[in-house]
Amino acid sequence: MIAQRVSDFFGTDDDYVRARPDRPWRTDWVIALVLSVISMSVVMYLRDVNADAHEFLPIGWSLVAITTAGLLITFRRAFPIAVLLLASGVHYIVFGITLPAVVSVASMQILYFLGIYTAMAYARRRHTLMLSIIAVLFAMVVWLVVADSYARSVQPDDFKPTLWFYIGTAVMNLGFFGGAIWLGRQAWLQAKVNHELAESQRIVREQGERLAAQAVVAERLRIARDLHDSVAHHISLIGVQTGAARRAMATKPDVAAQAMQEVEAMSRDAVAELRGMLGSLRDVAEDGSGSRTIDALASLAEETSGNGLVVGYQLVGDPTLAAAMTPMQASHLLRIAQEALANVRRHSTASEARMVVRLGESIELEITDNGRAVPHTTGTGLGHVGIRERVAALGGTAEIGPRSTRGYRVRVTLPRKAGE
């Protein structure tokens, strides 16, 4: 029960993965620099007002401690768990033992606080985060116990800390670590709520667009039925008038001439209606053309980029060959690309993805990324099944799986003509 509650607190079983901001160090280095300058200024001030401070506040080692803490915090959102372990764990304990006066400076405490807070707010591997937080807290407890034992051993016999000393120490540490963990978790939960709201809005928007597209298709079907009825009506009348003119041509040329005039008028009306209706339907064939699909793939790469993921696009070969793609090939190629990029964002830690389209004797689409699989986000596998079925229906081949170095690859190859 307790283990499950702890797991739920850290969100280890949650599928949500918070996207990293683009180039977060651009703002984090400013925060780290300001806090580091403040920390060094406080150290120099203490050295000036207290001559004994020169012994426990050496300039060289104080500068090393402050600078390394600032450098680590600069990368707190890019590598949250690593910074948690190195800054709020190793750095805090090592320099807390060797330079406790430096670690105790308020601005340095803020740097350590940010390490814990950011890990809770941005870590993508929540199970690893939970273990790291537990390890840091355990190390802190051990350090406090050892430090207290050492202080009691070197202090005079009449130095006896009271119960309030230990209560105060416990309360301060609980407030420091507990506050950082709780505030970081609240930030993560708020980001999750915002993501779910944006996802809901996206679904509503896509459903609206789908309904609008369905309405357009329904209207075009109605136009097609009207076209069929109109052409059939005019053709049947033309047949009747032509037959009457043929029979009256020898005996009643005036009647035959009038019938032919009616045929001419009805033919013109039929052609005019046919042109008008076909004009409204002309873009149906263009929507599924290969050239438009190639443009759509480039747009898809641009639209998918963002929220910590950069998608590159490259077209290899003669772009004019795209015009020879069948509507089915064009449609399936776009759907495969959408599914592959959605999987990269949903199930991977990738920061970069690459989409390459090769046009030559065959049609090839390859999508690769540089990420690793995110634990506890395993999908149903239906996306891969759908990709393989689409490729098989066109007589092509599909290669789906992890790369030999790092990342994942989806590569499909389609023949120029289905069945080749």
Short mmCIF file of C-alpha atoms in Angstrom, two decimals:
data_model
loop_
_atom_site.label_atom_id
_atom_site.label_comp_id
_atom_site.label_asym_id
_atom_site.label_seq_id
_atom_site.Cartn_x
_atom_site.Cartn_y
_atom_site.Cartn_z
CA MET A 1 0.00 0.00 0.00
CA ILE A 2 2.74 2.45 1.00
CA ALA A 3 4.87 1.48 -2.00
CA GLN A 4 1.92 2.09 -4.32
CA ARG A 5 1.26 5.49 -2.79
CA VAL A 6 4.89 6.47 -3.19
CA SER A 7 4.79 5.26 -6.80
CA ASP A 8 1.63 7.27 -7.43
CA PHE A 9 3.19 10.35 -5.83
CA PHE A 10 6.11 10.25 -8.26
CA GLY A 11 3.89 9.25 -11.22
CA THR A 12 5.94 6.20 -12.15
CA ASP A 13 2.95 4.52 -13.83
CA ASP A 14 1.77 7.67 -15.60
CA ASP A 15 2.07 7.74 -19.39
CA TYR A 16 2.51 11.53 -19.44
CA VAL A 17 5.97 12.69 -20.45
CA ARG A 18 6.66 16.38 -20.01
CA ALA A 19 8.37 17.91 -23.02
CA ARG A 20 11.60 19.75 -22.43
CA PRO A 21 11.63 23.44 -23.36
CA ASP A 22 13.71 24.41 -26.37
CA ARG A 23 17.24 25.43 -25.30
CA PRO A 24 16.40 25.85 -21.59
CA TRP A 25 19.99 26.81 -20.72
CA ARG A 26 19.37 30.21 -22.29
CA THR A 27 17.52 31.29 -19.15
CA ASP A 28 18.95 28.81 -16.64
CA TRP A 29 22.50 30.10 -17.00
CA VAL A 30 21.30 33.59 -16.04
CA ILE A 31 19.69 32.25 -12.85
CA ALA A 32 22.78 30.20 -12.03
CA LEU A 33 25.10 33.17 -12.70
CA VAL A 34 23.10 35.55 -10.50
CA LEU A 35 22.96 33.10 -7.58
CA SER A 36 26.66 32.26 -7.96
CA VAL A 37 27.66 35.94 -7.94
CA ILE A 38 25.52 36.52 -4.84
CA SER A 39 27.08 33.50 -3.12
CA MET A 40 30.63 34.66 -3.85
CA SER A 41 29.78 38.20 -2.71
CA VAL A 42 28.49 36.85 0.61
CA VAL A 43 31.67 34.80 1.07
CA MET A 44 33.87 37.85 0.40
CA TYR A 45 31.76 39.96 2.79
CA LEU A 46 32.10 37.40 5.60
CA ARG A 47 35.86 37.30 5.06
CA ASP A 48 36.06 41.08 5.39
CA VAL A 49 33.96 41.45 8.53
CA ASN A 50 35.42 38.45 10.33
CA ALA A 51 39.15 37.74 10.24
CA ASP A 52 38.61 34.19 11.56
CA ALA A 53 36.49 33.45 8.47
CA HIS A 54 39.67 33.21 6.39
CA GLU A 55 40.25 29.77 7.85
CA PHE A 56 36.87 28.20 7.00
CA LEU A 57 36.16 30.33 3.90
CA PRO A 58 39.21 29.97 1.61
CA ILE A 59 38.77 31.95 -1.58
CA GLY A 60 39.99 29.27 -3.98
CA TRP A 61 37.90 26.36 -2.75
CA SER A 62 34.89 28.60 -2.16
CA LEU A 63 35.08 29.73 -5.78
CA VAL A 64 35.33 26.09 -6.94
CA ALA A 65 32.29 25.05 -4.88
CA ILE A 66 30.15 27.98 -6.06
CA THR A 67 31.19 27.72 -9.72
CA THR A 68 30.58 23.98 -10.01
CA ALA A 69 27.15 24.33 -8.38
CA GLY A 70 26.24 27.09 -10.83
CA LEU A 71 27.44 25.07 -13.83
CA LEU A 72 25.40 22.06 -12.76
CA ILE A 73 22.23 24.11 -12.26
CA THR A 74 22.67 25.58 -15.75
CA PHE A 75 21.72 22.15 -17.16
CA ARG A 76 18.98 21.39 -14.62
CA ARG A 77 16.15 21.17 -17.18
CA ALA A 78 18.20 19.45 -19.89
CA PHE A 79 19.41 16.68 -17.53
CA PRO A 80 17.16 16.93 -14.44
CA ILE A 81 17.96 13.58 -12.80
CA ALA A 82 21.72 13.89 -13.38
CA VAL A 83 21.75 17.39 -11.88
CA LEU A 84 19.69 16.14 -8.92
CA LEU A 85 22.27 13.47 -8.13
CA LEU A 86 25.35 15.60 -8.80
CA ALA A 87 24.25 18.97 -7.42
CA SER A 88 21.70 18.30 -4.69
CA GLY A 89 23.36 15.02 -3.80
CA VAL A 90 27.12 14.67 -4.33
CA HIS A 91 28.01 18.39 -4.42
CA TYR A 92 25.90 19.24 -1.37
CA ILE A 93 27.36 16.42 0.74
CA VAL A 94 31.02 16.79 -0.34
CA PHE A 95 31.20 20.53 0.14
CA GLY A 96 28.88 20.33 3.14
CA ILE A 97 31.62 18.31 4.83
CA THR A 98 34.62 20.32 3.59
CA LEU A 99 33.11 23.85 3.34
CA PRO A 100 29.93 23.92 5.47
CA ALA A 101 29.96 27.72 5.67
CA VAL A 102 29.79 28.03 1.88
CA VAL A 103 27.00 25.47 1.56
CA SER A 104 25.02 27.28 4.26
CA VAL A 105 24.83 30.53 2.26
CA ALA A 106 21.17 31.19 1.35
CA SER A 107 21.85 31.64 -2.38
CA MET A 108 23.69 28.29 -2.45
CA GLN A 109 20.73 26.67 -0.73
CA ILE A 110 18.52 28.03 -3.53
CA LEU A 111 20.77 26.33 -6.11
CA TYR A 112 20.37 22.99 -4.34
CA PHE A 113 16.64 23.61 -3.99
CA LEU A 114 16.37 24.17 -7.75
CA GLY A 115 18.11 20.86 -8.42
CA ILE A 116 15.47 18.91 -6.48
CA TYR A 117 12.54 21.01 -7.69
CA THR A 118 13.52 20.73 -11.36
CA ALA A 119 13.99 16.97 -11.18
CA MET A 120 10.46 16.57 -9.82
CA ALA A 121 9.03 19.00 -12.37
CA TYR A 122 10.81 17.86 -15.56
CA ALA A 123 12.13 14.30 -15.20
CA ARG A 124 10.80 12.04 -17.93
CA ARG A 125 11.82 8.72 -16.37
CA ARG A 126 9.67 8.90 -13.26
CA HIS A 127 10.75 5.53 -11.88
CA THR A 128 14.42 6.57 -12.07
CA LEU A 129 13.46 9.88 -10.48
CA MET A 130 11.83 8.12 -7.52
CA LEU A 131 14.92 6.00 -6.90
CA SER A 132 17.20 9.04 -7.22
CA ILE A 133 15.15 11.11 -4.75
CA ILE A 134 15.16 8.22 -2.26
CA ALA A 135 18.93 7.83 -2.68
CA VAL A 136 19.56 11.55 -2.12
CA LEU A 137 17.32 11.66 0.97
CA PHE A 138 18.98 8.55 2.41
CA ALA A 139 22.44 10.04 1.81
CA MET A 140 21.34 13.24 3.53
CA VAL A 141 20.10 11.37 6.60
CA VAL A 142 23.33 9.38 6.85
CA TRP A 143 25.37 12.55 6.45
CA LEU A 144 23.43 14.37 9.17
CA VAL A 145 23.86 11.47 11.59
CA VAL A 146 27.59 11.18 10.88
CA ALA A 147 28.08 14.95 11.09
CA ASP A 148 26.25 15.08 14.42
CA SER A 149 28.31 12.19 15.81
CA TYR A 150 31.52 13.86 14.70
CA ALA A 151 30.49 17.22 16.19
CA ARG A 152 29.65 15.62 19.53
CA SER A 153 33.01 13.81 19.59
CA VAL A 154 35.14 16.92 19.01
CA GLN A 155 33.11 19.36 21.13
CA PRO A 156 33.81 19.85 24.83
CA ASP A 157 32.10 17.55 27.32
CA ASP A 158 29.76 20.28 28.44
CA PHE A 159 28.37 20.64 24.87
CA LYS A 160 25.10 18.76 24.88
CA PRO A 161 22.56 19.61 22.14
CA THR A 162 19.03 19.73 23.46
CA LEU A 163 15.98 18.03 22.03
CA TRP A 164 14.92 21.30 20.43
CA PHE A 165 18.17 21.38 18.47
CA TYR A 166 17.33 18.09 16.83
CA ILE A 167 13.67 19.03 16.33
CA GLY A 168 14.71 22.27 14.66
CA THR A 169 17.21 20.47 12.44
CA ALA A 170 14.60 17.92 11.40
CA VAL A 171 11.97 20.58 10.69
CA MET A 172 14.36 22.68 8.60
CA ASN A 173 15.47 19.73 6.50
CA LEU A 174 11.92 18.47 6.05
CA GLY A 175 10.85 21.92 4.98
CA PHE A 176 13.76 22.25 2.57
CA PHE A 177 13.60 18.83 0.90
CA GLY A 178 9.86 18.34 1.32
CA GLY A 179 9.10 21.79 -0.07
CA ALA A 180 11.31 21.27 -3.12
CA ILE A 181 9.80 17.84 -3.82
CA TRP A 182 6.19 18.96 -3.30
CA LEU A 183 6.49 22.17 -5.35
CA GLY A 184 8.23 20.27 -8.16
CA ARG A 185 5.49 17.66 -8.19
CA GLN A 186 2.83 20.38 -8.32
CA ALA A 187 4.59 21.96 -11.30
CA TRP A 188 4.66 18.56 -13.04
CA LEU A 189 0.96 17.97 -12.33
CA GLN A 190 0.07 21.44 -13.63
CA ALA A 191 2.05 20.79 -16.82
CA LYS A 192 0.20 17.49 -17.18
CA VAL A 193 -3.19 19.22 -16.81
CA ASN A 194 -2.18 21.82 -19.41
CA HIS A 195 -1.04 19.06 -21.76
CA GLU A 196 -4.30 17.15 -21.37
CA LEU A 197 -6.26 20.34 -21.98
CA ALA A 198 -4.26 21.09 -25.12
CA GLU A 199 -4.69 17.48 -26.26
CA SER A 200 -8.45 17.70 -25.72
CA GLN A 201 -8.58 20.93 -27.70
CA ARG A 202 -6.58 19.29 -30.48
CA ILE A 203 -8.95 16.31 -30.57
CA VAL A 204 -11.97 18.61 -30.69
CA ARG A 205 -10.36 20.64 -33.46
CA GLU A 206 -9.48 17.53 -35.47
CA GLN A 207 -12.99 16.16 -35.02
CA GLY A 208 -14.38 19.46 -36.23
CA GLU A 209 -12.13 19.37 -39.27
CA ARG A 210 -13.09 15.73 -39.89
CA LEU A 211 -16.78 16.56 -39.70
CA ALA A 212 -16.26 19.48 -42.05
CA ALA A 213 -14.38 17.20 -44.48
CA GLN A 214 -17.17 14.63 -44.25
CA ALA A 215 -19.70 17.37 -44.98
CA VAL A 216 -17.68 18.36 -48.06
CA VAL A 217 -17.57 14.74 -49.24
CA ALA A 218 -21.32 14.37 -48.68
CA GLU A 219 -21.95 17.54 -50.67
CA ARG A 220 -19.77 16.30 -53.51
CA LEU A 221 -21.62 13.00 -53.56
CA ARG A 222 -24.87 14.93 -53.83
CA ILE A 223 -23.39 16.96 -56.69
CA ALA A 224 -22.28 13.74 -58.38
CA ARG A 225 -25.81 12.33 -58.11
CA ASP A 226 -27.22 15.57 -59.53
CA LEU A 227 -24.67 15.39 -62.33
CA HIS A 228 -25.74 11.85 -63.14
CA ASP A 229 -29.42 12.78 -63.15
CA SER A 230 -28.86 15.91 -65.25
CA VAL A 231 -26.72 14.20 -67.88
CA ALA A 232 -29.05 11.21 -68.05
CA HIS A 233 -32.06 13.52 -68.47
CA HIS A 234 -30.47 15.53 -71.25
CA ILE A 235 -29.12 12.48 -73.07
CA SER A 236 -32.53 10.77 -73.01
CA LEU A 237 -34.23 13.88 -74.39
CA ILE A 238 -31.57 14.26 -77.05
CA GLY A 239 -32.19 10.65 -78.09
CA VAL A 240 -35.95 11.26 -78.34
CA GLN A 241 -35.55 14.47 -80.35
CA THR A 242 -32.95 12.90 -82.64
CA GLY A 243 -35.26 9.96 -83.36
CA ALA A 244 -38.18 12.31 -84.14
CA ALA A 245 -36.00 14.36 -86.47
CA ARG A 246 -34.86 11.25 -88.32
CA ARG A 247 -38.44 10.10 -88.94
CA ALA A 248 -39.67 13.58 -90.00
CA MET A 249 -36.70 14.53 -92.12
CA ALA A 250 -38.18 13.24 -95.45
CA THR A 251 -41.81 14.33 -95.09
CA LYS A 252 -41.67 17.24 -92.61
CA PRO A 253 -38.31 18.99 -92.86
CA ASP A 254 -39.55 21.95 -90.76
CA VAL A 255 -40.40 19.64 -87.85
CA ALA A 256 -37.05 17.89 -88.27
CA ALA A 257 -35.19 21.23 -88.22
CA GLN A 258 -37.03 22.30 -85.07
CA ALA A 259 -36.17 18.98 -83.41
CA MET A 260 -32.50 19.42 -84.28
CA GLN A 261 -32.60 22.95 -82.80
CA GLU A 262 -33.95 21.42 -79.58
CA VAL A 263 -31.13 18.87 -79.65
CA GLU A 264 -28.57 21.66 -80.07
CA ALA A 265 -30.02 23.66 -77.18
CA MET A 266 -30.17 20.65 -74.87
CA SER A 267 -26.60 19.69 -75.79
CA ARG A 268 -25.37 23.15 -74.84
CA ASP A 269 -27.29 23.06 -71.57
CA ALA A 270 -25.84 19.64 -70.74
CA VAL A 271 -22.27 20.78 -71.48
CA ALA A 272 -22.74 23.94 -69.37
CA GLU A 273 -24.05 21.96 -66.38
CA LEU A 274 -21.31 19.37 -66.81
CA ARG A 275 -18.58 22.04 -66.78
CA GLY A 276 -20.04 23.74 -63.71
CA MET A 277 -20.33 20.57 -61.67
CA LEU A 278 -16.95 19.18 -62.70
CA GLY A 279 -15.35 22.48 -61.78
CA SER A 280 -16.55 22.09 -58.20
CA LEU A 281 -15.25 18.51 -58.08
CA ARG A 282 -11.94 19.08 -59.86
CA ASP A 283 -9.83 19.34 -56.67
CA VAL A 284 -10.84 15.85 -55.48
CA ALA A 285 -8.19 14.14 -57.62
CA GLU A 286 -5.58 16.75 -56.73
CA ASP A 287 -5.92 16.13 -52.96
CA GLY A 288 -4.53 12.61 -53.30
CA SER A 289 -1.75 13.39 -55.75
CA GLY A 290 1.81 12.38 -55.02
CA SER A 291 3.14 15.92 -55.45
CA ARG A 292 0.78 17.20 -52.78
CA THR A 293 1.75 14.35 -50.47
CA ILE A 294 5.44 15.26 -50.74
CA ASP A 295 4.55 18.83 -49.77
CA ALA A 296 2.39 17.49 -46.95
CA LEU A 297 5.32 15.42 -45.60
CA ALA A 298 7.51 18.52 -45.47
CA SER A 299 4.73 20.41 -43.68
CA LEU A 300 4.26 17.48 -41.28
CA ALA A 301 7.93 17.63 -40.28
CA GLU A 302 7.63 21.35 -39.60
CA GLU A 303 4.36 21.01 -37.66
CA THR A 304 5.68 18.13 -35.52
CA SER A 305 8.80 20.06 -34.48
CA GLY A 306 8.52 21.74 -31.10
CA ASN A 307 8.18 20.94 -27.40
CA GLY A 308 11.68 19.49 -27.24
CA LEU A 309 11.60 17.60 -30.56
CA VAL A 310 13.22 18.81 -33.79
CA VAL A 311 12.14 16.97 -36.96
CA GLY A 312 14.30 17.32 -40.06
CA TYR A 313 13.10 16.60 -43.59
CA GLN A 314 15.04 15.61 -46.71
CA LEU A 315 13.89 14.67 -50.21
CA VAL A 316 16.32 12.55 -52.22
CA GLY A 317 15.74 12.00 -55.94
CA ASP A 318 13.75 13.69 -58.65
CA PRO A 319 10.72 15.51 -57.15
CA THR A 320 8.84 15.17 -60.43
CA LEU A 321 8.63 11.42 -59.86
CA ALA A 322 6.13 12.13 -57.08
CA ALA A 323 3.52 12.94 -59.71
CA ALA A 324 3.55 9.27 -60.80
CA MET A 325 2.53 8.05 -57.35
CA THR A 326 -0.95 6.57 -57.14
CA PRO A 327 -3.49 8.19 -54.78
CA MET A 328 -3.36 5.06 -52.59
CA GLN A 329 0.43 5.24 -52.31
CA ALA A 330 0.31 8.95 -51.52
CA SER A 331 -2.35 8.50 -48.86
CA HIS A 332 -0.63 5.55 -47.16
CA LEU A 333 2.76 7.28 -47.18
CA LEU A 334 1.37 10.29 -45.32
CA ARG A 335 -0.47 8.13 -42.77
CA ILE A 336 2.68 6.05 -42.10
CA ALA A 337 4.72 9.21 -41.48
CA GLN A 338 2.09 10.56 -39.08
CA GLU A 339 2.00 7.31 -37.10
CA ALA A 340 5.82 7.04 -36.91
CA LEU A 341 6.30 10.62 -35.68
CA ALA A 342 3.47 10.24 -33.17
CA ASN A 343 5.24 7.18 -31.74
CA VAL A 344 8.52 9.10 -31.47
CA ARG A 345 6.88 11.81 -29.36
CA ARG A 346 4.76 9.42 -27.30
CA HIS A 347 7.19 6.59 -26.52
CA SER A 348 10.71 8.04 -26.87
CA THR A 349 13.09 10.47 -25.18
CA ALA A 350 14.24 11.69 -28.60
CA SER A 351 15.17 15.32 -29.07
CA GLU A 352 15.76 14.93 -32.82
CA ALA A 353 14.05 12.96 -35.58
CA ARG A 354 14.79 12.75 -39.30
CA MET A 355 12.41 12.04 -42.15
CA VAL A 356 13.93 11.09 -45.52
CA VAL A 357 11.93 10.44 -48.72
CA ARG A 358 13.76 8.76 -51.58
CA LEU A 359 12.24 8.73 -55.06
CA GLY A 360 13.82 6.51 -57.68
CA GLU A 361 13.10 3.02 -58.93
CA SER A 362 11.07 2.62 -55.74
CA ILE A 363 9.43 4.92 -53.20
CA GLU A 364 11.13 4.89 -49.82
CA LEU A 365 10.23 6.63 -46.56
CA GLU A 366 12.61 6.42 -43.58
CA ILE A 367 12.04 8.01 -40.16
CA THR A 368 14.75 7.75 -37.49
CA ASP A 369 15.27 9.34 -34.06
CA ASN A 370 18.02 9.61 -31.42
CA GLY A 371 15.98 8.68 -28.34
CA ARG A 372 15.56 5.78 -26.01
CA ALA A 373 12.33 4.05 -25.09
CA VAL A 374 10.47 5.71 -22.21
CA PRO A 375 9.58 3.12 -19.54
CA HIS A 376 5.93 2.36 -18.80
CA THR A 377 4.71 3.91 -22.09
CA THR A 378 4.47 0.72 -24.13
CA GLY A 379 1.66 0.99 -26.65
CA THR A 380 -0.69 -1.65 -28.00
CA GLY A 381 1.40 -2.27 -31.11
CA LEU A 382 -1.58 -1.58 -33.36
CA GLY A 383 0.28 1.34 -34.93
CA HIS A 384 3.02 -0.94 -36.21
CA VAL A 385 0.45 -3.46 -37.38
CA GLY A 386 -1.33 -0.72 -39.31
CA ILE A 387 1.92 0.39 -40.95
CA ARG A 388 2.78 -3.17 -42.03
CA GLU A 389 -0.73 -3.75 -43.39
CA ARG A 390 -0.67 -0.53 -45.41
CA VAL A 391 2.72 -1.43 -46.88
CA ALA A 392 1.71 -5.03 -47.60
CA ALA A 393 -1.43 -3.85 -49.39
CA LEU A 394 0.79 -1.96 -51.83
CA GLY A 395 3.27 -4.81 -52.32
CA GLY A 396 6.05 -3.11 -50.34
CA THR A 397 8.29 -3.97 -47.39
CA ALA A 398 8.56 -2.46 -43.90
CA GLU A 399 11.45 -2.46 -41.42
CA ILE A 400 10.46 -1.36 -37.91
CA GLY A 401 12.70 -1.62 -34.85
CA PRO A 402 15.56 -0.13 -32.81
CA ARG A 403 18.71 1.05 -34.55
CA SER A 404 22.09 -0.57 -33.92
CA THR A 405 23.47 2.59 -32.29
CA ARG A 406 20.66 4.52 -30.62
CA GLY A 407 17.11 5.39 -31.45
CA TYR A 408 14.38 3.80 -33.54
CA ARG A 409 13.78 3.43 -37.26
CA VAL A 410 10.71 3.02 -39.44
CA ARG A 411 11.60 2.33 -43.06
CA VAL A 412 9.09 1.44 -45.76
CA THR A 413 9.74 0.73 -49.42
CA LEU A 414 6.98 0.78 -52.03
CA PRO A 415 7.26 -0.30 -55.65
CA ARG A 416 6.48 2.21 -58.34
CA LYS A 417 3.39 0.14 -59.16
CA ALA A 418 1.45 -2.02 -56.76
CA GLY A 419 2.21 -5.72 -57.17
CA GLU A 420 5.68 -5.28 -58.72
#
